[in-house]
mmCIF file of C-alpha atoms in Angstrom:
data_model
loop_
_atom_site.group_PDB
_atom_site.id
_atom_site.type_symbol
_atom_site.label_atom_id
_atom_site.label_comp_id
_atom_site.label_asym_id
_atom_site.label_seq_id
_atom_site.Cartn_x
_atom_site.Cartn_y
_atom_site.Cartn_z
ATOM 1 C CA UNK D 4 46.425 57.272 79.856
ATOM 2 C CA UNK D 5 47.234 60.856 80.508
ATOM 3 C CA UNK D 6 44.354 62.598 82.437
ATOM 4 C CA UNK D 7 42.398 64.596 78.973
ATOM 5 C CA UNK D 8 42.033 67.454 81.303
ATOM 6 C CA UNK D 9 45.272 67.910 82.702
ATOM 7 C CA UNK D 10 47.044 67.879 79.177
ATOM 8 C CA UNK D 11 44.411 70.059 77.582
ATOM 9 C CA UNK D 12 44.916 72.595 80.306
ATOM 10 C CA UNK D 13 49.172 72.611 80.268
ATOM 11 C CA UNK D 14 48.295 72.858 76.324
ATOM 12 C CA UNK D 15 46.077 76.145 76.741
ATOM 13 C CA UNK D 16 48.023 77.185 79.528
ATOM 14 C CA UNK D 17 51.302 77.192 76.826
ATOM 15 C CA UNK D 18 49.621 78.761 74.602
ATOM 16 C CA UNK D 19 48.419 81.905 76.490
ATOM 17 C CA UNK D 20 45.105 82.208 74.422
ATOM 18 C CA UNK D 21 42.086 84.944 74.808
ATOM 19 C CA UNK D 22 38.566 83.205 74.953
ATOM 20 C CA UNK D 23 36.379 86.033 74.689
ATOM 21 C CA UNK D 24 32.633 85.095 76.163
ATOM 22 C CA UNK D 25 30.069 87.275 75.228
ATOM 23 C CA UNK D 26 27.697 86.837 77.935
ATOM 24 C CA UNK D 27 29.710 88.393 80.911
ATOM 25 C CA UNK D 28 26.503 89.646 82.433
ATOM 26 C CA UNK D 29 26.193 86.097 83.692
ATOM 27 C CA UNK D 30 27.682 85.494 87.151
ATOM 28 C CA UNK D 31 28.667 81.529 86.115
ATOM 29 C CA UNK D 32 30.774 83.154 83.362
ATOM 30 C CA UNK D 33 32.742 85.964 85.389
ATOM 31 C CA UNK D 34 33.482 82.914 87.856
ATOM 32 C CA UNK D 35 34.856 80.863 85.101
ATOM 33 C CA UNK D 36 36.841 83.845 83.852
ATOM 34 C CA UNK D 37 37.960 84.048 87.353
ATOM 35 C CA UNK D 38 39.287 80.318 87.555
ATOM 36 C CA UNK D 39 40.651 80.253 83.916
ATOM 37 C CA UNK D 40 42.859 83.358 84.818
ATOM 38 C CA UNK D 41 43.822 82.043 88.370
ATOM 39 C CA UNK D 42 45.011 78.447 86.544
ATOM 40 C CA UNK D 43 46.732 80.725 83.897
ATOM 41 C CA UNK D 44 44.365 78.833 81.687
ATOM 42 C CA UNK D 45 44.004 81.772 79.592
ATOM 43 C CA UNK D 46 43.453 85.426 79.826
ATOM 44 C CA UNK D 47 39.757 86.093 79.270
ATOM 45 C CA UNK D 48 37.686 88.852 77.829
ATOM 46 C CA UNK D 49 34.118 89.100 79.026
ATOM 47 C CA UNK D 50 31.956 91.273 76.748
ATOM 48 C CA UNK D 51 29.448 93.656 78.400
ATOM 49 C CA UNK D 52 28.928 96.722 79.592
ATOM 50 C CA UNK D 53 31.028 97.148 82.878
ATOM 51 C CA UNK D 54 28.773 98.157 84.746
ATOM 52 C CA UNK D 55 26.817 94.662 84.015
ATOM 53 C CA UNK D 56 29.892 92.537 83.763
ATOM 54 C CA UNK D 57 30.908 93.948 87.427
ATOM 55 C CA UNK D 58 27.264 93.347 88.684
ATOM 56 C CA UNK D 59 27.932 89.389 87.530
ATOM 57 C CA UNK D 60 31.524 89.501 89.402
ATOM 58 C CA UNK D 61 29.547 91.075 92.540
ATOM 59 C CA UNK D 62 27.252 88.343 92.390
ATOM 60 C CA UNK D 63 29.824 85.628 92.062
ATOM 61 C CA UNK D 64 32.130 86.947 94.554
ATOM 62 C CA UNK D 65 34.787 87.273 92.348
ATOM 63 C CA UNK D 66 37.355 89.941 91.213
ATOM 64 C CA UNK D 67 38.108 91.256 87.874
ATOM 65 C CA UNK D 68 41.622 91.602 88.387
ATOM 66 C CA UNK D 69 43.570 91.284 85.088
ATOM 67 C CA UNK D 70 40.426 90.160 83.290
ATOM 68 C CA UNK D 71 39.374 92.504 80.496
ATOM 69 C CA UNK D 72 36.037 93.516 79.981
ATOM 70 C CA UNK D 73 35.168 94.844 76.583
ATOM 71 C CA UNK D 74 32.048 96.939 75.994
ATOM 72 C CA UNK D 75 30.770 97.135 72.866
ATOM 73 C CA UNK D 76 29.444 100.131 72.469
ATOM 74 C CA UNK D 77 32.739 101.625 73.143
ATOM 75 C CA UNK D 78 35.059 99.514 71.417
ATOM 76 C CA UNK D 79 37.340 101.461 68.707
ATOM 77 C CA UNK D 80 37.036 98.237 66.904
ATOM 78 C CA UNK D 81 33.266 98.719 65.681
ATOM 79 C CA UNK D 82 34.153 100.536 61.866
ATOM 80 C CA UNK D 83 37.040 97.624 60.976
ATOM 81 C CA UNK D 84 34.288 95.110 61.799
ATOM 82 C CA UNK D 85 31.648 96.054 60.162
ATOM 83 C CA UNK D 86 33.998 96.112 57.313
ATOM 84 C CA UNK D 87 35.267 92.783 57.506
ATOM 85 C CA UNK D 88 31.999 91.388 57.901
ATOM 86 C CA UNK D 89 30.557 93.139 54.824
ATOM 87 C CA UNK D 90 33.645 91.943 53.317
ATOM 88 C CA UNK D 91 31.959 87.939 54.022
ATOM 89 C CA UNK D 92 28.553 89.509 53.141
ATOM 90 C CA UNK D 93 28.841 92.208 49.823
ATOM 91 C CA UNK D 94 24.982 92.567 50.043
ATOM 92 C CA UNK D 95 24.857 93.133 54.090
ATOM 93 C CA UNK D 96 23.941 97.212 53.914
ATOM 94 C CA UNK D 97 26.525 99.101 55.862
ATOM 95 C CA UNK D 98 24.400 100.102 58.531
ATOM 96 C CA UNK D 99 22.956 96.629 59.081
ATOM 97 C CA UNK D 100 26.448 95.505 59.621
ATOM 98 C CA UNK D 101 27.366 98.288 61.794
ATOM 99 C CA UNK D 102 24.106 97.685 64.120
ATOM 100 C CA UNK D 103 25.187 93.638 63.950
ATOM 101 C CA UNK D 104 28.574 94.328 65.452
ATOM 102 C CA UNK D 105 26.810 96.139 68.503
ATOM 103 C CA UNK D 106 25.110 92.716 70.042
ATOM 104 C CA UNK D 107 27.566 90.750 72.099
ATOM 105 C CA UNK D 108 27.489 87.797 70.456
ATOM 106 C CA UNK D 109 27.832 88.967 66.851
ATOM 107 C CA UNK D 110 31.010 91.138 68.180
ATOM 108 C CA UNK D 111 32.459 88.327 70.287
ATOM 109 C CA UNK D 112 32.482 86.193 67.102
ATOM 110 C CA UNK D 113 34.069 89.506 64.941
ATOM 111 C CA UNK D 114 36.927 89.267 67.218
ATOM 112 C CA UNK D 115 37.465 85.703 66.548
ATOM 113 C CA UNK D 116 37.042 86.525 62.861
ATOM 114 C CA UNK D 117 39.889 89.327 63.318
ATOM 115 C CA UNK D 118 42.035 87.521 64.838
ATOM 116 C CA UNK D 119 41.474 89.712 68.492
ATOM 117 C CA UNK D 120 40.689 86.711 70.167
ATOM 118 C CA UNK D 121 41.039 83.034 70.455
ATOM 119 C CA UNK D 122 37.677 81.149 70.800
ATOM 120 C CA UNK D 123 33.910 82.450 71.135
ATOM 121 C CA UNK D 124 32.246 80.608 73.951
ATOM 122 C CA UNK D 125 28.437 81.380 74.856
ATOM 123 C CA UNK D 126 25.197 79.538 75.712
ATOM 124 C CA UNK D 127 24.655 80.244 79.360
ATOM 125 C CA UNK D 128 21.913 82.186 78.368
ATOM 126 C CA UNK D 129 21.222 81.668 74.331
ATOM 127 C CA UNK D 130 20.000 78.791 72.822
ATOM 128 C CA UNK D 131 22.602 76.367 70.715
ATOM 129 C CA UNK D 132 21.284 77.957 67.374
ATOM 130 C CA UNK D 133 21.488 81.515 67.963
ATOM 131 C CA UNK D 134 25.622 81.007 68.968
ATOM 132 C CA UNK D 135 25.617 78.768 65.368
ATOM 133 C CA UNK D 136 24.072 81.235 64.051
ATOM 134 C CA UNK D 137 25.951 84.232 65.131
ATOM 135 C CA UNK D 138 29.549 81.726 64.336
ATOM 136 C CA UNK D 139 28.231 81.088 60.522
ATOM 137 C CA UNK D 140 27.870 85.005 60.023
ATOM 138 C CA UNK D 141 31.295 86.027 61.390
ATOM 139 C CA UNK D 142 33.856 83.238 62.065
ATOM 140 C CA UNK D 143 32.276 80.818 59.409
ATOM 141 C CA UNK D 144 32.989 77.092 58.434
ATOM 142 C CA UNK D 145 36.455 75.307 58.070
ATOM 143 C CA UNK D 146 37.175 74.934 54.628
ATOM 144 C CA UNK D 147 35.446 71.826 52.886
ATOM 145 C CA UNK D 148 32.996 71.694 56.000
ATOM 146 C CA UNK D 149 29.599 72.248 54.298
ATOM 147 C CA UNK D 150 27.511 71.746 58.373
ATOM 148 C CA UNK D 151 28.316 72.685 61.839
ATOM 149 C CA UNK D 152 28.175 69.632 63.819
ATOM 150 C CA UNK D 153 29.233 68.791 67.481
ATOM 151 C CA UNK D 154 30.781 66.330 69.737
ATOM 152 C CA UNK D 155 31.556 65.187 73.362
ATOM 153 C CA UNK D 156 34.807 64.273 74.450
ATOM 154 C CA UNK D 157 33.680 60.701 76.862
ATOM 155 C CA UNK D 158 36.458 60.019 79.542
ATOM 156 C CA UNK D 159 35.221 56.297 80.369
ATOM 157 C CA UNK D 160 36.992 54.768 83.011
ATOM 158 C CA UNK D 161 39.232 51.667 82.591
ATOM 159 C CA UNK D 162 38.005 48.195 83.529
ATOM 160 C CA UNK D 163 39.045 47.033 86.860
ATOM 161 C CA UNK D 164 41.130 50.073 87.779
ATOM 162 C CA UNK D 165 42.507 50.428 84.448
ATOM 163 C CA UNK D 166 43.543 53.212 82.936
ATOM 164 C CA UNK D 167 40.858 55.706 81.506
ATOM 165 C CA UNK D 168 40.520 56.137 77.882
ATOM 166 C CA UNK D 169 39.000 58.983 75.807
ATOM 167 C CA UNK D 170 36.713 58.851 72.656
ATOM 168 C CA UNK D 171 34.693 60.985 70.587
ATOM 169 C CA UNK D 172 30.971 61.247 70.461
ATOM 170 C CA UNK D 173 29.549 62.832 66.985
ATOM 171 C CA UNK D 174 26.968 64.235 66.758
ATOM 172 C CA UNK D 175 25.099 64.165 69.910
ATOM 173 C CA UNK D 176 23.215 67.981 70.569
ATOM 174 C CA UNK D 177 22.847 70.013 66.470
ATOM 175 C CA UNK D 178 21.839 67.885 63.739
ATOM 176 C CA UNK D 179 18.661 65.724 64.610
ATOM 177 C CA UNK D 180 18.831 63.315 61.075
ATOM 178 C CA UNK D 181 21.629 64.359 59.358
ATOM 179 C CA UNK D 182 21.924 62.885 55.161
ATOM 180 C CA UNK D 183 24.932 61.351 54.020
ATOM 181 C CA UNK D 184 26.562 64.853 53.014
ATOM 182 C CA UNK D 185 26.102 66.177 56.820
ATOM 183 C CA UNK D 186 27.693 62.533 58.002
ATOM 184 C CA UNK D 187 30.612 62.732 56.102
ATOM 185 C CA UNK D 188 31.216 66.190 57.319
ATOM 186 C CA UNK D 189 30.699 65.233 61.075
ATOM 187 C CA UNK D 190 33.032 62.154 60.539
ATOM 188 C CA UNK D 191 35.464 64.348 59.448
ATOM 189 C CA UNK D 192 34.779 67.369 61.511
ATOM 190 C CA UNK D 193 35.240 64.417 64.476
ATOM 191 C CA UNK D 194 38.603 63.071 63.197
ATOM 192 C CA UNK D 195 40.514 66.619 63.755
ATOM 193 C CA UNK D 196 38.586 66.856 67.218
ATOM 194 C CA UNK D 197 40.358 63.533 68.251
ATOM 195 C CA UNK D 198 43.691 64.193 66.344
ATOM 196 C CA UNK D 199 43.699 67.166 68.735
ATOM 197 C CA UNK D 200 42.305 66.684 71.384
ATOM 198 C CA UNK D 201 43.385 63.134 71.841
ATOM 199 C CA UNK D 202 47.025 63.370 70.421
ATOM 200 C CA UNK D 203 45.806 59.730 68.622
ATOM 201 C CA UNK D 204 45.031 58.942 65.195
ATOM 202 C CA UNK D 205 41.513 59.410 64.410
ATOM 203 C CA UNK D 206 39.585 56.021 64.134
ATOM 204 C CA UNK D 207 36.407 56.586 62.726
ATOM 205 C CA UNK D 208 33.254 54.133 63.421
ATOM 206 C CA UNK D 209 30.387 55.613 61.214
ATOM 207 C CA UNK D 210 27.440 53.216 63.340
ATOM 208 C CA UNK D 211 24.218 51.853 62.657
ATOM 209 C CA UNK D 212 22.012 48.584 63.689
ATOM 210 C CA UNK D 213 23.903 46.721 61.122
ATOM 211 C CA UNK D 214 27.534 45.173 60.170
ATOM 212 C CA UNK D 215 28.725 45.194 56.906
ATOM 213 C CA UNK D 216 25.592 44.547 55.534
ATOM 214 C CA UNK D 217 23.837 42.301 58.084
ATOM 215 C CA UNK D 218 21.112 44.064 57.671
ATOM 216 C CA UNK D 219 19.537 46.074 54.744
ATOM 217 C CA UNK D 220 17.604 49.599 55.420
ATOM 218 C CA UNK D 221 17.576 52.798 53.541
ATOM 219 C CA UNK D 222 18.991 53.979 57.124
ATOM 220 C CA UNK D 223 21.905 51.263 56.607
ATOM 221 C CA UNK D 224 22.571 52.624 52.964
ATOM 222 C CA UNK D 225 22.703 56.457 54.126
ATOM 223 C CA UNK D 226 25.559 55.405 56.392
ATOM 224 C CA UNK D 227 27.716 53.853 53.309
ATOM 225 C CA UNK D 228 27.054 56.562 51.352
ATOM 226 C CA UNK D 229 28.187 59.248 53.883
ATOM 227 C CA UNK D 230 31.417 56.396 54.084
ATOM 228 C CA UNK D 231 31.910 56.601 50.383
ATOM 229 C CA UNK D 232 31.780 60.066 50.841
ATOM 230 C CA UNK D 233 34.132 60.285 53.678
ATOM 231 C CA UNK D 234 36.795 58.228 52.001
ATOM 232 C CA UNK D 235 37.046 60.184 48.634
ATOM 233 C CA UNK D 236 37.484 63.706 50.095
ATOM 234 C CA UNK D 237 39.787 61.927 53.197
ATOM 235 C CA UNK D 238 41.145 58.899 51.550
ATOM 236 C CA UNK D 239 43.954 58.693 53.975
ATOM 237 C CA UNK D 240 41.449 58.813 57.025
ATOM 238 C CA UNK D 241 41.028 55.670 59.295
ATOM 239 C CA UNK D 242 37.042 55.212 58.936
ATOM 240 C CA UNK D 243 34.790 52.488 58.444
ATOM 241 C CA UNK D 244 30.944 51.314 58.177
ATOM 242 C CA UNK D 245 28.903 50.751 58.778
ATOM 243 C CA UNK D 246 29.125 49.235 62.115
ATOM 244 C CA UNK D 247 27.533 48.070 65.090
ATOM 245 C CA UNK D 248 28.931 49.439 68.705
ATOM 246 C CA UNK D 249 30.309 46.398 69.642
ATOM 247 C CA UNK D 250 32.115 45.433 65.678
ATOM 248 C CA UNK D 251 33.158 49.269 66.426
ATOM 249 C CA UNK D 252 35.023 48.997 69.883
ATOM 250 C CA UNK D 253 35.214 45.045 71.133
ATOM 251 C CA UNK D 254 38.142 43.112 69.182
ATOM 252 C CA UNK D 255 36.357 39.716 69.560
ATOM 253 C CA UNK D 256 33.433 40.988 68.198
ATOM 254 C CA UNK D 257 35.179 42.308 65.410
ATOM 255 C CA UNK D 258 36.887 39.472 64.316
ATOM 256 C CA UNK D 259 33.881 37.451 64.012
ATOM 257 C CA UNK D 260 31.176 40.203 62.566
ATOM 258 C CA UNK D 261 33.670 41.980 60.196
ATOM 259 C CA UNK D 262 35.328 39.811 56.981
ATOM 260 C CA UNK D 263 38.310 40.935 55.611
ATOM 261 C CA UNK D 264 40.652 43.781 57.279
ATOM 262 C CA UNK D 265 39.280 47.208 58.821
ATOM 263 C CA UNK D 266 41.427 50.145 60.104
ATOM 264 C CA UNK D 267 38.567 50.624 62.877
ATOM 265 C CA UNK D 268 36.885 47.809 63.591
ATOM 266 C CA UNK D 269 37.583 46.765 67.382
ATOM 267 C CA UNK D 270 39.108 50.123 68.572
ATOM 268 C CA UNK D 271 37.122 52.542 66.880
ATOM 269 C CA UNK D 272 37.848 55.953 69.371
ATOM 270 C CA UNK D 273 35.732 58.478 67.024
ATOM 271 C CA UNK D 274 31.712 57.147 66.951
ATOM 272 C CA UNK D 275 29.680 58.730 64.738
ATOM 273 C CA UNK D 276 26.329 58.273 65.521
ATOM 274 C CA UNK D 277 23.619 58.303 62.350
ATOM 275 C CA UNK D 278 21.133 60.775 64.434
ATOM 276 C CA UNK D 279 20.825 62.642 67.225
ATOM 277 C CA UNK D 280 18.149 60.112 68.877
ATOM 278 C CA UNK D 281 21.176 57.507 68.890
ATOM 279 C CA UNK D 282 24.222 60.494 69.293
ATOM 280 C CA UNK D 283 22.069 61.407 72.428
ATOM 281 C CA UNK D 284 20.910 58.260 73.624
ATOM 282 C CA UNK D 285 24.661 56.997 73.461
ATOM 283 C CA UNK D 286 26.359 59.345 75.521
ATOM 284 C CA UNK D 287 24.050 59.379 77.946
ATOM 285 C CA UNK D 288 23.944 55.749 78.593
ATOM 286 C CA UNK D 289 28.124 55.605 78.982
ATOM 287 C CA UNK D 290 27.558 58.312 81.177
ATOM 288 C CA UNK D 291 24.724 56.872 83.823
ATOM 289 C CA UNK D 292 25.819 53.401 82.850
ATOM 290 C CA UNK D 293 29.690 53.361 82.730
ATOM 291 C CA UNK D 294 30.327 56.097 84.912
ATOM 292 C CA UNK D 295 31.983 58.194 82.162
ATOM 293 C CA UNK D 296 32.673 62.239 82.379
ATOM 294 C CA UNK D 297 30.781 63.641 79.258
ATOM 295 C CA UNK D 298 32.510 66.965 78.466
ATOM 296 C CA UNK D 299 30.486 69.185 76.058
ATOM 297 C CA UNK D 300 28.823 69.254 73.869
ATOM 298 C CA UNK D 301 31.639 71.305 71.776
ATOM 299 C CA UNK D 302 31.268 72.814 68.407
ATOM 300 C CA UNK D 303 33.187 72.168 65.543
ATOM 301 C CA UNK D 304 33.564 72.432 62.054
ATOM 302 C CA UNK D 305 34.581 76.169 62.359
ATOM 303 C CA UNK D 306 36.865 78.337 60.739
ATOM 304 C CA UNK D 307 38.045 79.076 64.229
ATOM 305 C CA UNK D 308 36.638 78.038 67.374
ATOM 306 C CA UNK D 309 33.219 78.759 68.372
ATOM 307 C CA UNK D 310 31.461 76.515 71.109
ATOM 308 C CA UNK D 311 28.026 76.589 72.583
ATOM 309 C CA UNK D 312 27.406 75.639 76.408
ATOM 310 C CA UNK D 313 24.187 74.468 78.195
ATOM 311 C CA UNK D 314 22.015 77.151 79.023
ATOM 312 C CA UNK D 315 22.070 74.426 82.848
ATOM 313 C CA UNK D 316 25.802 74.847 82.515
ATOM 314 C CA UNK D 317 27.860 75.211 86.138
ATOM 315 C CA UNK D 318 30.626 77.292 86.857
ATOM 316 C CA UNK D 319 33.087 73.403 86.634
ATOM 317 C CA UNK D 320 30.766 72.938 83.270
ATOM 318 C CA UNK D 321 31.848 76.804 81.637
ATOM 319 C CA UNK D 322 35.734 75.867 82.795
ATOM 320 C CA UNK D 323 35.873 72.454 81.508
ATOM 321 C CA UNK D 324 34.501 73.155 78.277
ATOM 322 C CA UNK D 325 36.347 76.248 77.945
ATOM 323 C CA UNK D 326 39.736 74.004 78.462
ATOM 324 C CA UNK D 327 39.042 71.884 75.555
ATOM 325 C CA UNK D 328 38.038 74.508 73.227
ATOM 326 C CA UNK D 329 41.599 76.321 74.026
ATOM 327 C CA UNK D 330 43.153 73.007 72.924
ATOM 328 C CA UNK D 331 41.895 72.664 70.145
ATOM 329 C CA UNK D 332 42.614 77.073 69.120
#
């Protein structure tokens, strides 16, 4: 299998985007602006004052050559988005949009909104639902995505030397118990995510402690719900349930749990986990357990993209992330 990484990055580097990262007082961020520009990844924007956003470079040892840093406060850009984000919100008051468009984050996400950048990324120093917060008010949701959901992209290596294979992990960091209407929308949400970022067609496992009705729980019958849900508003979508792991990803154990024909069964590569206990519980175990890389988590479900990064996030973490999220613009 083509390395993820190294397609995702001759993908963004094609496509010349501007990621525009609203915490560029951060020195982790001005040296991942540094390596994105360097790999002609992209060509960043780091909003801050510049006097801030050069303290961060200081601190990193990095330059700011051919890096733009946008400030706010003096941005001739302020007026036209205030506008357009009254235009989203006719009973925001003028001057409450006006003061919105000041903060970092809420202007970052205006110039997604506006089309003067690519991709908001932020969370080296706010929490995951401030940035969802700040992306519902400006960018907002793709259109029939009701819930902002995320995923990991797992690189798991091959058995005995074999070659690695990617798969999507949904949701594993924003919606702790989502109901059958948030499922749906994360199984669907997920299938773009791998059609993209995988260059496969999406096969969606929607999982659970029970096959095909092995076992009966009103935690089984939220899963076939969100399926039946799935199906009618993507009836051409590969995605089944519910299922156990194994029915989802082992062919053996397919064939002998799952009667009658399934487009996933056996080689699921979307999961779909039914909370965040098992979403988060899951990737963590392929990570320790099967030495996987766990990139993420990524936001999606977005008009445009807007992704959230650990507040623990490294410099490698901020670049990574900031790869796939160009991708997928």
């Amino acid at each position: 299998m083509i390395n993820l990484i190294d397609d995702c990055i001759a993908r963004a580097r094609a496509s010349g985007k501007r990621p525009v990262f609203p915490e560029g007082h951060d020195e982790r961020i001005a040296a991942a602006a540094r390596r994105l520009k360097e790999l002609g990844v992209a060509s960043p924007i780091l909003v801050g004052t510049r006097a801030e956003v050069g303290a961060a470079a200081a601190r990193a040892g990095v330059s700011l050559d051919g890096i733009t840093v946008h400030d706010p406060s003096e941005s001739p850009r302020l007026g036209a988005y205030a506008a357009l984000y009254s235009e989203g919100r006719p009973n925001a008051s003028r001057t409450i949009a006006e003061r919105l468009v000041r903060k970092p984050l809420f202007h970052a996400g205006m110039m997604v909104k506006a089309g003067d950048a690519d991709a908001m990324i932020a969370g080296v120093t706010t929490t995951t639902g401030r940035v969802i917060e700040a992306g519902l008010m400006t960018v907002g949701l793709a259109a029939g995505i009701r819930t902002p959901s995320s995923f990991f992209l797992m690189i798991v290596p091959g058995a005995e030397r074999g070659a690695a294979k990617g798969y999507i992990y949904a949701d594993c960091a924003v919606n702790v118990d989502p109901d059958p209407e948030v499922l749906a929308d994360i199984a669907l949400a997920s299938a773009e995510s791998c059609r993209v970022l995988l260059n496969e067609v999406p096969r969606v496992a929607l999982l659970s402690f029970s096959t095909k009705g092995s076992a009966q729980h009103a935690r089984v019958e939220k899963v076939t719900r969100a399926l039946a849900l799935a199906r009618s508003r993507a009836p051409d979508l590969a995605i089944d349930g519910e299922l156990q792991a194994d029915a989802a990803l082992v062919p053996d154990v397919a064939r002998k749990k799952v009667k009658g024909a399934s487009p996933v069964a056996g080689r699921a590569n979307v999961l779909v986990f039914p909370n965040l206990d098992a979403g988060n519980i899951g990737y963590k175990l392929t990570q320790c357990m099967a030495g996987a890389r766990a990139i993420g988590p990524v936001l999606q479900g977005f008009a445009r993209p807007v992704s959230d990064l650990s507040r623990g996030a490294s410099v490698d973490d901020v670049v990574a992330t900031s790869v796939i999220v160009l991708a997928q613009a």
